[in-house]
Coordinates of C-alpha atoms in Angstrom, one line a residue:
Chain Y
X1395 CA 35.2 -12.4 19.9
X1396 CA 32.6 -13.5 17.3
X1397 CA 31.3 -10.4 15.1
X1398 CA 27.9 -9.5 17.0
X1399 CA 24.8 -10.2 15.4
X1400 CA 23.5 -6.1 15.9
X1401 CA 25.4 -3.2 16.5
X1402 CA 24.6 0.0 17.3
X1403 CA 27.1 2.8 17.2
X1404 CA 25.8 6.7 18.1
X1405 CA 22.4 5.8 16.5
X1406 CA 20.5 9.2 16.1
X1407 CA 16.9 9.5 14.8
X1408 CA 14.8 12.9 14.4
X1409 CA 11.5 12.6 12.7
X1410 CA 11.5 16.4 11.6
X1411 CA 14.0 19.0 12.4
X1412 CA 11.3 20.8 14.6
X1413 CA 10.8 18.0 16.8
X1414 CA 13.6 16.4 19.6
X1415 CA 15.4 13.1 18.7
X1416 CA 13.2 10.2 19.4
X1417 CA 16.6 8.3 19.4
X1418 CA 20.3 10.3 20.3
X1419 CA 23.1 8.6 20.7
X1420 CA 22.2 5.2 21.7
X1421 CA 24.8 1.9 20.9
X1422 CA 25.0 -1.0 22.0
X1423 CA 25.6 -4.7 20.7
X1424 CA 24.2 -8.2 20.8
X1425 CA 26.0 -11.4 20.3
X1426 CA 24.3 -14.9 19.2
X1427 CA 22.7 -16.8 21.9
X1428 CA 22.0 -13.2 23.9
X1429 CA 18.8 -12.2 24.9
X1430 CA 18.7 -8.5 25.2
X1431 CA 15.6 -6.2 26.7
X1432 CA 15.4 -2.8 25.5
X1433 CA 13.3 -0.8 28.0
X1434 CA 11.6 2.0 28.9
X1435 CA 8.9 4.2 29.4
X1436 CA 6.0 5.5 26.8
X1437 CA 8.1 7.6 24.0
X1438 CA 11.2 6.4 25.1
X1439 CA 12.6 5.9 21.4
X1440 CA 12.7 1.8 21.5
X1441 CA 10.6 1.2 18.7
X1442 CA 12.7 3.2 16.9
X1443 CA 15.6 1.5 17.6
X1444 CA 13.8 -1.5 16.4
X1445 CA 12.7 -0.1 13.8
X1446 CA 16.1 1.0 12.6
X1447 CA 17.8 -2.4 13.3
X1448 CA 14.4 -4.0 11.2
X1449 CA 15.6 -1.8 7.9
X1450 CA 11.8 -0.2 8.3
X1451 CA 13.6 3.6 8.7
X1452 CA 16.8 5.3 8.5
X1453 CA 18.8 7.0 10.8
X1454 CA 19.4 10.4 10.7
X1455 CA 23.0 9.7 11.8
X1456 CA 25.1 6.5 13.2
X1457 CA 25.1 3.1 12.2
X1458 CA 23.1 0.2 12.3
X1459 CA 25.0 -3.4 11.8
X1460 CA 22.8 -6.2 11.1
X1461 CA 25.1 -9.4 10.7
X1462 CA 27.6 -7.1 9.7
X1463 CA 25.9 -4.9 6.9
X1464 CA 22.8 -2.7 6.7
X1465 CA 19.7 -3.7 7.4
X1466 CA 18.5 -1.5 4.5
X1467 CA 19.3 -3.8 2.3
X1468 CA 16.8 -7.0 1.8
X1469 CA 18.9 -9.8 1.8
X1470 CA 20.7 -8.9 5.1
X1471 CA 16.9 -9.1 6.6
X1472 CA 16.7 -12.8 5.6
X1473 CA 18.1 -13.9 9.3
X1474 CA 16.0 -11.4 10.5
X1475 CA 12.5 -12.3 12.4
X1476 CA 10.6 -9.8 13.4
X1477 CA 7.2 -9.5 15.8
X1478 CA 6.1 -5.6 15.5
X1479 CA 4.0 -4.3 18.2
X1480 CA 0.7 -4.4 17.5
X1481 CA 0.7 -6.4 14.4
X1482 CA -1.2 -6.0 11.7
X1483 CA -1.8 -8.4 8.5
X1484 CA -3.4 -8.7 4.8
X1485 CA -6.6 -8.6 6.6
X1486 CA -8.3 -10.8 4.0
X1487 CA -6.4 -14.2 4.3
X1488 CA -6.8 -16.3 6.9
X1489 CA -3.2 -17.9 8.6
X1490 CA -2.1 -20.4 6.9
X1491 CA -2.3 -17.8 3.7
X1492 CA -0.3 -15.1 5.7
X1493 CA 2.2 -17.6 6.7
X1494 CA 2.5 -19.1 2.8
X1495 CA 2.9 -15.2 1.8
X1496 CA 5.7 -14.5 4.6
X1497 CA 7.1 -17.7 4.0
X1498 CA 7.7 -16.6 0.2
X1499 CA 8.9 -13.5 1.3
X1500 CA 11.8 -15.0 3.6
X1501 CA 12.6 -17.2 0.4
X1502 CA 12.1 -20.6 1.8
X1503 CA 11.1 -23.4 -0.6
X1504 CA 7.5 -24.9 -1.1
X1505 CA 8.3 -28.2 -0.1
X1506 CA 9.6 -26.1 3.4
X1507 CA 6.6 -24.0 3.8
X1508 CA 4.4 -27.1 3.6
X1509 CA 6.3 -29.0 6.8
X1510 CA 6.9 -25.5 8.5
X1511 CA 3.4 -23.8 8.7
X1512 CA 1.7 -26.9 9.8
X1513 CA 4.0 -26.6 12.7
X1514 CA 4.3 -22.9 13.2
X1515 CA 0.3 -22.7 13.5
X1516 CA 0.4 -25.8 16.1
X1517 CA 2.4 -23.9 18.2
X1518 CA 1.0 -20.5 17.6
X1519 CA -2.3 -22.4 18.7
X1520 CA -4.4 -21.7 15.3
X1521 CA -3.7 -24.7 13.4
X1522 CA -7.9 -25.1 13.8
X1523 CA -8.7 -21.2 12.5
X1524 CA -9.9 -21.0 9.6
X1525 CA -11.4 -17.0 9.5
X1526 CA -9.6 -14.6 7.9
X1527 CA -7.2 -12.5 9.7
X1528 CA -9.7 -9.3 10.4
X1529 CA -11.8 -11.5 12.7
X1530 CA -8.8 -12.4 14.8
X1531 CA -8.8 -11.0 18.3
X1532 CA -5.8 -8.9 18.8
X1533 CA -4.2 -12.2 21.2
X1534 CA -4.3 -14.1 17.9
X1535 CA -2.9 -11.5 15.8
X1536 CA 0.0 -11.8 18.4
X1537 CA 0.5 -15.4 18.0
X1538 CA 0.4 -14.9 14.2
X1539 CA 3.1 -12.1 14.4
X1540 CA 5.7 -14.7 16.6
X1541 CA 4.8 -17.7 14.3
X1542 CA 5.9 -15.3 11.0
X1543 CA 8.7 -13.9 12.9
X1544 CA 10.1 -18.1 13.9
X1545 CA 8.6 -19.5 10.7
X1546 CA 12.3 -18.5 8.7
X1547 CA 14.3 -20.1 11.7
X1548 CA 15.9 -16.4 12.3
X1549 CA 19.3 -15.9 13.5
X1550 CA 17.9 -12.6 15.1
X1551 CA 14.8 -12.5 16.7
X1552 CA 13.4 -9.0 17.5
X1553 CA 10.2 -9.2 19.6
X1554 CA 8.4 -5.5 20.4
X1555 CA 5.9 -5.8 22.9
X1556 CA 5.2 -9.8 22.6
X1557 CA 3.2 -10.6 25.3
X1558 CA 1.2 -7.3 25.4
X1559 CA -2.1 -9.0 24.4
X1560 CA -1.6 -12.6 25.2
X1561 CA -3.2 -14.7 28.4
X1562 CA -0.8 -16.3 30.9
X1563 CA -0.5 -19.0 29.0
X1564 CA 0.8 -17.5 25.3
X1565 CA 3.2 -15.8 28.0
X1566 CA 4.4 -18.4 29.5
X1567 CA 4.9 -19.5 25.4
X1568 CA 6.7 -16.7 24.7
X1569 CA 8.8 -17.3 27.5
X1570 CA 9.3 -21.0 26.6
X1571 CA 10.2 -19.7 23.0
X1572 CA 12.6 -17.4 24.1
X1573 CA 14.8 -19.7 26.3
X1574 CA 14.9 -22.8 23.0
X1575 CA 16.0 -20.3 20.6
X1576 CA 18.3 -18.9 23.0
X1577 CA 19.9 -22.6 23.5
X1578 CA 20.5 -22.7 20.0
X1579 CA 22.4 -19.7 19.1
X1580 CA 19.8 -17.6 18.3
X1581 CA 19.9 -13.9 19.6
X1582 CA 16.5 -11.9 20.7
X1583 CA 16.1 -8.5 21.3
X1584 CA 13.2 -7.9 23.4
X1585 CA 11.2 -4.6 24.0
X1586 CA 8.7 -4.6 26.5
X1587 CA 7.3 -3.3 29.4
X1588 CA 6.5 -6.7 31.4
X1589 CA 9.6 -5.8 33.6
X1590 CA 8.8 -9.4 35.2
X1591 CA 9.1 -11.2 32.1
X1592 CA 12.1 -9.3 30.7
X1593 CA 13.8 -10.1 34.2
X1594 CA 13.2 -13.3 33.7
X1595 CA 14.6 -14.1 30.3
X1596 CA 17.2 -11.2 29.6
X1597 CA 20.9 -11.6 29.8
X1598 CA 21.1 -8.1 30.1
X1599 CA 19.1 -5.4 29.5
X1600 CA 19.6 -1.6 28.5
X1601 CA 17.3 1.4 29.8
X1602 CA 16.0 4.1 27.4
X1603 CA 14.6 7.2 28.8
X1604 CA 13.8 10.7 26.4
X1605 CA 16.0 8.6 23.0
X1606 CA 19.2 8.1 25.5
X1607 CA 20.4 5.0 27.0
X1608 CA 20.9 5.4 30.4
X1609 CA 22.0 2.0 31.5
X1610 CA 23.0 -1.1 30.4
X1611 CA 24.4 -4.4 31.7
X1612 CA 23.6 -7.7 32.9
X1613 CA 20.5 -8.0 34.9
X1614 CA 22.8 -8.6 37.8
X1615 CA 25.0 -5.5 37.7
X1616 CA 21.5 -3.6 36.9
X1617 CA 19.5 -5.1 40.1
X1618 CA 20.9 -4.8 43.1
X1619 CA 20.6 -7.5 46.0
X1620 CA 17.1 -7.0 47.4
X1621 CA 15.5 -4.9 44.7
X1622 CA 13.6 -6.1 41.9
X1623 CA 14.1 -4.7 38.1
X1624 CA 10.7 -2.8 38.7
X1625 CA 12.1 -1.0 41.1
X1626 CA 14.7 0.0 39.5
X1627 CA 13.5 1.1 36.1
X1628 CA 11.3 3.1 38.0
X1629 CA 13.7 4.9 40.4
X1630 CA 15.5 6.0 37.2
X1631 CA 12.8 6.9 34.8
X1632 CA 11.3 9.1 38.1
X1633 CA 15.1 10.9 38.6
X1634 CA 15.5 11.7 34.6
X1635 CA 11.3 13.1 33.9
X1636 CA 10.0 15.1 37.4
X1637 CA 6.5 15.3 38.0
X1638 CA 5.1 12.3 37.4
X1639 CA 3.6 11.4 40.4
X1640 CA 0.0 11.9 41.4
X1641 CA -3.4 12.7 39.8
X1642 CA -4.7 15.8 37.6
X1643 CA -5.3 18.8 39.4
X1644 CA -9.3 18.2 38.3
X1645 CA -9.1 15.1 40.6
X1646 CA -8.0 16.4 43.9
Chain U
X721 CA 11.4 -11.7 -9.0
X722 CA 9.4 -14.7 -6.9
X723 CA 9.2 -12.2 -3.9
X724 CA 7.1 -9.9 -6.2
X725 CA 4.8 -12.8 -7.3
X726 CA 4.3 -13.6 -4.6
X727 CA 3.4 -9.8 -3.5
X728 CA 1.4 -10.1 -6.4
X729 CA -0.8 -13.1 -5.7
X730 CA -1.6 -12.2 -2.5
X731 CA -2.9 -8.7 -3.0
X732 CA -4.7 -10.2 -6.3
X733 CA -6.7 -12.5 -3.6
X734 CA -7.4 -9.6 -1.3
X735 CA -8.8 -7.6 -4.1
X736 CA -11.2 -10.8 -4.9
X737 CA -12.2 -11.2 -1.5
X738 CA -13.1 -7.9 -0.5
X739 CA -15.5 -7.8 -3.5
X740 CA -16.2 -3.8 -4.0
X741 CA -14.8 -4.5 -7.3
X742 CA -16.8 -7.5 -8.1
X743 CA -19.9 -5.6 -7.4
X744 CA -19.2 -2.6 -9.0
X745 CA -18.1 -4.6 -12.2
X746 CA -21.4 -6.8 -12.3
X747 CA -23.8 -3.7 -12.0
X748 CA -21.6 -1.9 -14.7
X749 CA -22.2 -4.9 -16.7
X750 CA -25.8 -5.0 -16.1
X751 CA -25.9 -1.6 -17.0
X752 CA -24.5 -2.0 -20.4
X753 CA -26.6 -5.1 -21.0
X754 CA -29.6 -2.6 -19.9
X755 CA -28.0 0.0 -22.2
X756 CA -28.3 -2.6 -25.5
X757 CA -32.0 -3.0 -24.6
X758 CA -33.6 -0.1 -23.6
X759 CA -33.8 1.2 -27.3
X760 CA -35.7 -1.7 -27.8
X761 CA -38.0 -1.7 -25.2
X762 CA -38.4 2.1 -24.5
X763 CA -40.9 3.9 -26.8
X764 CA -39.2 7.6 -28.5
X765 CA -36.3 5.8 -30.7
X766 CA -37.8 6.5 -33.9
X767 CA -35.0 5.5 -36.0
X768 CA -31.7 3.8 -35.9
X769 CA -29.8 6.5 -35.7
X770 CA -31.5 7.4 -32.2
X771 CA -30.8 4.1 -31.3
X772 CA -27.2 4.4 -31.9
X773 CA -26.8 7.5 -30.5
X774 CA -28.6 6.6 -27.7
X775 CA -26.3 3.2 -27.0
X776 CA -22.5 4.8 -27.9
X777 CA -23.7 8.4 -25.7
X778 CA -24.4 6.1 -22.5
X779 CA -21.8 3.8 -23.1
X780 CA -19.1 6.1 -23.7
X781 CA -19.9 7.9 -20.3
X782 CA -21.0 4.2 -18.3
X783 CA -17.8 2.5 -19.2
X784 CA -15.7 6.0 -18.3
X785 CA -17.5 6.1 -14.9
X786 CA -17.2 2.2 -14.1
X787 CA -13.3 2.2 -15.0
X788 CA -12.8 5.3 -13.2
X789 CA -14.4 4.1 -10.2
X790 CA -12.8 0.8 -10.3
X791 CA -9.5 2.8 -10.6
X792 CA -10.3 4.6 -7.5
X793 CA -11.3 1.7 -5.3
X794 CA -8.4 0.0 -6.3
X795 CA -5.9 2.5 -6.1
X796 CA -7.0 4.3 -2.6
X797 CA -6.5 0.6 -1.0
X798 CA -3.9 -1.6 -2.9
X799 CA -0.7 0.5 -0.7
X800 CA -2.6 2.3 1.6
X801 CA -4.2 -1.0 3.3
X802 CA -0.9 -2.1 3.7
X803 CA 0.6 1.3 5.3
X804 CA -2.5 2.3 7.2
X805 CA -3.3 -0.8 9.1
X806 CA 0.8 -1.4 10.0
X807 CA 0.8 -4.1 7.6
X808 CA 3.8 -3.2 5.9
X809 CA 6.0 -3.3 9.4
X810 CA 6.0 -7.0 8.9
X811 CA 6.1 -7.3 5.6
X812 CA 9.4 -4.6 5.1
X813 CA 10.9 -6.5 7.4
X814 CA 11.1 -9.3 5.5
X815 CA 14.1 -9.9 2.9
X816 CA 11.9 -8.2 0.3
X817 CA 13.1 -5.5 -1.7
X818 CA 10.7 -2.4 -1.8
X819 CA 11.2 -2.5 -5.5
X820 CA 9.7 -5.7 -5.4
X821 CA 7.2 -4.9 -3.6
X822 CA 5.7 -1.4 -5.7
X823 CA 6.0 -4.2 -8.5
X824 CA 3.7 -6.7 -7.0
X825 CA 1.7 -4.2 -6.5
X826 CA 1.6 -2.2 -9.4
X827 CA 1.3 -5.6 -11.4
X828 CA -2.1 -6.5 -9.6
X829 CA -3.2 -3.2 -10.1
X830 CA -2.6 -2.8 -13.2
X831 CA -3.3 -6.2 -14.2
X832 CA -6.9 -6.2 -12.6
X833 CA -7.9 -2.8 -14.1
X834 CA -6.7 -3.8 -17.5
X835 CA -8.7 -7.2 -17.4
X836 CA -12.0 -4.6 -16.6
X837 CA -11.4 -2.2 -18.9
X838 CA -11.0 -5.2 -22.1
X839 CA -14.5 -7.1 -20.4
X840 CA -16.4 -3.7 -20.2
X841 CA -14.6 -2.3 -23.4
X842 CA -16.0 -5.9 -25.1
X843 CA -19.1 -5.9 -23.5
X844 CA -19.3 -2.1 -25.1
X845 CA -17.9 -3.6 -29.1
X846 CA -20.1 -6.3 -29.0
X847 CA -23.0 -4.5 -27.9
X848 CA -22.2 -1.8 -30.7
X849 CA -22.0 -4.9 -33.3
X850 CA -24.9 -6.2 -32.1
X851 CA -26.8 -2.8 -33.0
X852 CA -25.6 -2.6 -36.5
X853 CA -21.7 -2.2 -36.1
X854 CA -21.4 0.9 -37.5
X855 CA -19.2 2.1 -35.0
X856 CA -17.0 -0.5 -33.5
X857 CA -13.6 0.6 -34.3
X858 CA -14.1 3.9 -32.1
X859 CA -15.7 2.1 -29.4
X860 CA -12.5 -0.5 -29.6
X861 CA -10.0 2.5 -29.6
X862 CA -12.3 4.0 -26.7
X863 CA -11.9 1.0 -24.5
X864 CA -8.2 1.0 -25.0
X865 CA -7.9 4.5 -24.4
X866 CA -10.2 4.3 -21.1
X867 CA -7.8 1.1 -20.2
X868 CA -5.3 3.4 -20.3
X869 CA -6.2 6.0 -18.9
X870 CA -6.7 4.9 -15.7
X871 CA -3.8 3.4 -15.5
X872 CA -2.3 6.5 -14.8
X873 CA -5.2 7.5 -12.7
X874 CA -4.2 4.5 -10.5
X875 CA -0.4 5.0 -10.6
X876 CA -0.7 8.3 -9.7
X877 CA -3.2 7.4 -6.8
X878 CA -1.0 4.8 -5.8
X879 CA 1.8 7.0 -5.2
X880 CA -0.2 9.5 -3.2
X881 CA -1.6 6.9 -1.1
X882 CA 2.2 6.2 0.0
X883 CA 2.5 10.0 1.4
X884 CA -1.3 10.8 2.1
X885 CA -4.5 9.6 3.3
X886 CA -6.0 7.7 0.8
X887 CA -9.3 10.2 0.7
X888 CA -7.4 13.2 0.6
X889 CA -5.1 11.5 -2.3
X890 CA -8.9 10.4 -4.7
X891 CA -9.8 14.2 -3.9
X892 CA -6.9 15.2 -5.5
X893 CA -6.7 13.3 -8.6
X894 CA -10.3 13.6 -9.0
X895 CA -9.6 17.5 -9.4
X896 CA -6.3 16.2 -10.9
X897 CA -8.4 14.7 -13.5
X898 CA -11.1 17.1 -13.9
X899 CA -8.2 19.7 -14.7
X900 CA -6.8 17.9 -17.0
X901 CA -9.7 17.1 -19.2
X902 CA -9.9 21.3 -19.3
X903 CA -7.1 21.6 -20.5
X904 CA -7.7 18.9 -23.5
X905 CA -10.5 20.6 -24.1
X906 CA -8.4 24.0 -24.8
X907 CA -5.8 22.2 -26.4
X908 CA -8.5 21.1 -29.4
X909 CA -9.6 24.3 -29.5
X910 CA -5.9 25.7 -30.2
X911 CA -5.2 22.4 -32.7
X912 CA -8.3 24.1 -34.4
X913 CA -7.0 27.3 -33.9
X914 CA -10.0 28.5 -32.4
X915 CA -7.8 30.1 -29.8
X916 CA -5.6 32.3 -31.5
X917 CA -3.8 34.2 -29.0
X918 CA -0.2 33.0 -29.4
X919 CA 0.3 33.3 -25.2
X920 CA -3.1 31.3 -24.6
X921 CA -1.7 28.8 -27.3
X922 CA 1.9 28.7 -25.6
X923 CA 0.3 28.4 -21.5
X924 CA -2.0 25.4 -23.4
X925 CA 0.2 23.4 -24.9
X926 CA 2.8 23.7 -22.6
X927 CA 0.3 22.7 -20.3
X928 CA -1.0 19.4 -22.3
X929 CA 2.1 18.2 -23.1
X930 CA 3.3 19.0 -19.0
X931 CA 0.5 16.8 -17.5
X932 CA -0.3 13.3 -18.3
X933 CA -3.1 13.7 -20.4
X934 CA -5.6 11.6 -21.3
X935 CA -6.3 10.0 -24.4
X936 CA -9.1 9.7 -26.8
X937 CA -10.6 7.7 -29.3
X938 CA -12.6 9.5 -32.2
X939 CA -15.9 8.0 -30.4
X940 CA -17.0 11.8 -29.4
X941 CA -16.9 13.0 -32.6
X942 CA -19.1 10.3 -34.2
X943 CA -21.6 10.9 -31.4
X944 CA -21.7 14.6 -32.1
X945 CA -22.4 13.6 -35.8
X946 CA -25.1 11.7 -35.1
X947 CA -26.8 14.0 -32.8
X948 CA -26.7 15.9 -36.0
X949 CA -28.1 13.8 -38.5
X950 CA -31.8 14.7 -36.9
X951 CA -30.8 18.3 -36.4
X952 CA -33.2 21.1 -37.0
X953 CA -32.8 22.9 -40.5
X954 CA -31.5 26.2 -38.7
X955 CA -28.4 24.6 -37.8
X956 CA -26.4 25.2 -40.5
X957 CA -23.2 22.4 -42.0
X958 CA -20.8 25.3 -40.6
X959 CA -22.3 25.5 -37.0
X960 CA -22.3 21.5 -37.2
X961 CA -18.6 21.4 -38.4
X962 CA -17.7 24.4 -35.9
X963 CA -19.4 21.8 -33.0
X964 CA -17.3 19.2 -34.3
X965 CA -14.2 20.9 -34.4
X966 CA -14.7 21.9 -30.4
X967 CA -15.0 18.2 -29.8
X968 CA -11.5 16.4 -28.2
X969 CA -10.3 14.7 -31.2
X970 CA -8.3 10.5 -31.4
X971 CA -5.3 10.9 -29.7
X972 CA -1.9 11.3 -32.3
X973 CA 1.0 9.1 -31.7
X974 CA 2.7 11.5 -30.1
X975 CA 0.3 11.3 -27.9
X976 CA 0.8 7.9 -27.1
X977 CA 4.3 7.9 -26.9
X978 CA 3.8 10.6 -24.3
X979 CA 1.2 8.2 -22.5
X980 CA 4.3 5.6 -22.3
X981 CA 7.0 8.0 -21.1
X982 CA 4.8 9.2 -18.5
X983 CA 4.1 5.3 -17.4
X984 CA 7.5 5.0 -17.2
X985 CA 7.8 8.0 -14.9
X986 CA 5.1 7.7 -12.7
X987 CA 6.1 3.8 -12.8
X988 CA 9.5 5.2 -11.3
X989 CA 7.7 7.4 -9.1
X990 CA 5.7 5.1 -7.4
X991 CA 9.0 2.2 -6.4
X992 CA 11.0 6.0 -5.0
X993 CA 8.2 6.5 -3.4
X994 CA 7.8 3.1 -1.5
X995 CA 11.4 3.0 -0.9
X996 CA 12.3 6.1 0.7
X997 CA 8.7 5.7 3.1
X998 CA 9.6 5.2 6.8
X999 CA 6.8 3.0 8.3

């Protein structure tokens, strides 16, 4: 068996010793070509997960194996692409300029960065924008964040949240995006609460409720006949936190 | 080393564009152009002395101001844009070494302030020249000590920005700053052993040479001598030297050596302090 691109072994993460584990005990592994959803409710610990697999914080204890050493160090992040939710860039530059600095950043050479951005901003649909970055709608800053985290043709892509702000149509994208990369080897880790879109494009998918992962498998053993992934993410988030159901007292 | 260039660049173009700094650079400027003339214009400079006094007083505390400010608005945004707005999820992603990074940074930063301080600190000399050039060497060694100075102010903001809101971190190196200057003002005062209790003297100087200190060109003193050339006859060439004497002195090279080890440190300081942060 190929070494997996990410692993995850007993990955712990407390923020401050006063507070309970935002991540405890969660492992798991992806292999090329595998597209993985992490789910889970509000505060379930995913980003943090991601965030440790992106090098962007440390584990209190574990591991994290990205292609087969730390992602704490910077050149084991250079097969990395990464779309954080909610993203956020140099608010002063317009696109094409974010794209030149990220493009830097990965390493690739000029003469690449000219053929590449051209095409990453085609398909990110704002080849035509010319404002800088703080007068893009948070849909654009979306598209930016995928065409940065493709632009370094990544070996692993990690999307949090990508379709949060985008139309139907940057969905359907996304979608599109996923299954190419896929075809060619490349393995994507998605985190998202569209449980229609993650059944649609995940291998298999884990569920994280209170830091733990509670399930995992291939959308096939996950779902059984008749039910939809919805339902079952549901089911089980409603069994491990009680009380969830109905409106504020205030409101009856 | 072309990841921090590049980190460079970029942030140098963000600086340009959001044009805080362009402004408050053109009115300083204005300012000091104003400064040269009003001497000329205004009515009560009988001599040149009141002239000169007049132009190396405003300048010294015109060009301090602008720099400071500068330093401020530069050093409250240049890391803190980045970690406040979720910028730096991307960008630490990225096969970029935090290292690199702080030294982007810190060469823009530094870089930019530098570049203000030598057109404000010329803009100051040729004024001076212009007036007579009595007293361009001090106002030369002023500007570099000024360019220096907040350098540190805007390492040290820098590195607070990385832990704290970038408010709350100007707050503190404003009172930082105002602190310090006290004690370089009881540290002259002990140097002239005008303190002369050996514990004061001791808390003092351990104190001076335990903060990064300013430094200081002899421009104060030569504008306390010329506020006394037109002195009234009851001040007396003792009470004029005493004055003097309670006036913060040039800076030794010790001094200066100290400056440099403390750049280094904070320098340090700030690349921990951007690697270790969790964003």
């Amino acid at each position: 068996m190929p070494e997996p691109v990410v692993e995850v072994v007993e990955l712990r993460k407390r923020y401050r010793p006063r507070d309970p584990p935002a991540v405890d005990g969660v492992s798991f592994s992806l292999q090329a070509g595998q597209v993985f959803g992490l789910l889970g409710p509000n505060g379930a610990g995913k980003s943090s997960v991601v965030k440790m697999i992106a090098g962007l914080s440390r584990p209190t204890s574990g591991e994290v194996r990205l292609f087969g050493a730390s992602p704490l160090a910077a050149g084991t992040r250079k097969g990395l692409g990464f779309a954080p939710e909610a993203p956020n860039f140099p608010k002063y530059l317009t696109a094409p300029e974010v794209l030149n600095y990220f493009g830097t950043l990965i390493g690739l050479a000029a003469e690449e960065r000219r053929t590449r951005i051209p095409e990453a901003l085609e398909w990110a649909t704002l080849a035509a924008e010319r404002r800088q970055v703080r007068h893009f709608s948070k849909g654009m800053r979306q598209r930016l964040a995928l065409a940065q985290a493709i632009l370094g043709r990544p070996r692993l892509l990690i999307l949090d949240e990508p379709s949060a702000d985008l139309d139907p149509l940057g969905r359907r994208d996304v979608r599109t995006m996923i299954s190419g990369l896929k075809a060619q080897g490349v393995a994507v880790l998605l985190n998202s609460h569209l449980l229609s879109e993650v059944e649609r494009v995940c291998d298999s998918v884990a569920i994280m409720v209170g830091g733990r992962l509670l399930k995992e498998g291939t959308v096939d053993q996950l779902v059984p006949e008749g039910k939809t992934l919805e339902e079952v993410f549901v089911a089980l988030v409603e069994a491990t936190t009680p009380g969830r159901a109905g409106l504020p007292a205030f409101m009856s | 080393m072309s990841k921090a260039l590049a980190v460079s660049r970029y942030s140098l173009l963000e600086l340009w564009r959001r044009r805080i700094l362009l402004v408050l650079v053109l009115v300083a400027v204005g300012l000091i152009a104003g400064t040269g003339l009003t001497p000329h214009l205004a009515p009560g400079f009988r001599s040149d002395d009141d002239r000169t006094y007049f132009i190396l007083d405003t300048l010294s505390r015109l060009v301090g101001l602008a720099a400071s400010l500068c330093a401020y608005a530069v050093g409250m945004t240049i890391i803190n844009h980045d970690l406040d707005s979720g910028t730096a999820v991307a960008l630490f992603a990225k096969p970029v070494s935090r290292a690199g990074y702080a030294l982007g940074k810190l060469v823009t930063a530094g870089g930019v302030l530098v570049a203000i301080a030598a057109l404000l600190g010329g803009g100051a000399v040729l004024l001076v020249a212009l007036n007579g050039g009595g007293h361009v060497e001090p106002v030369f060694w002023f500007a570099a000590a000024t360019a220096a100075n907040i350098v540190l102010l805007l390492i040290l903001l820098m590195i607070l920005t990385v832990y704290i809101n970038n408010i709350v971190a100007a707050v503190i190196v404003f009172a930082f700053n105002y602190v310090d200057g006290v004690v370089v003002s009881a540290y002259t005062l002990v140097q002239e052993n005008l303190i002369t209790s050996p514990p004061l003297q001791w808390i003092v100087k351990s104190l001076y040479w335990g903060l990064p200190h300013p430094l200081y060109s002899d421009l104060q003193r030569d504008i306390v001598r010329l506020q006394f050339r037109n002195a009234p006859a009851f001040i007396t060439p003792a009470m004029k030297q005493s004055t003097i004497d309670h006036t913060v002195a040039a800076s030794s090279t010790a001094d200066v050596a100290f400056w440099l080890a403390y750049l280094a440190v904070l320098c340090g300081l700030l690349v921990l302090a951007v690697r270790r942060k969790q964003v």
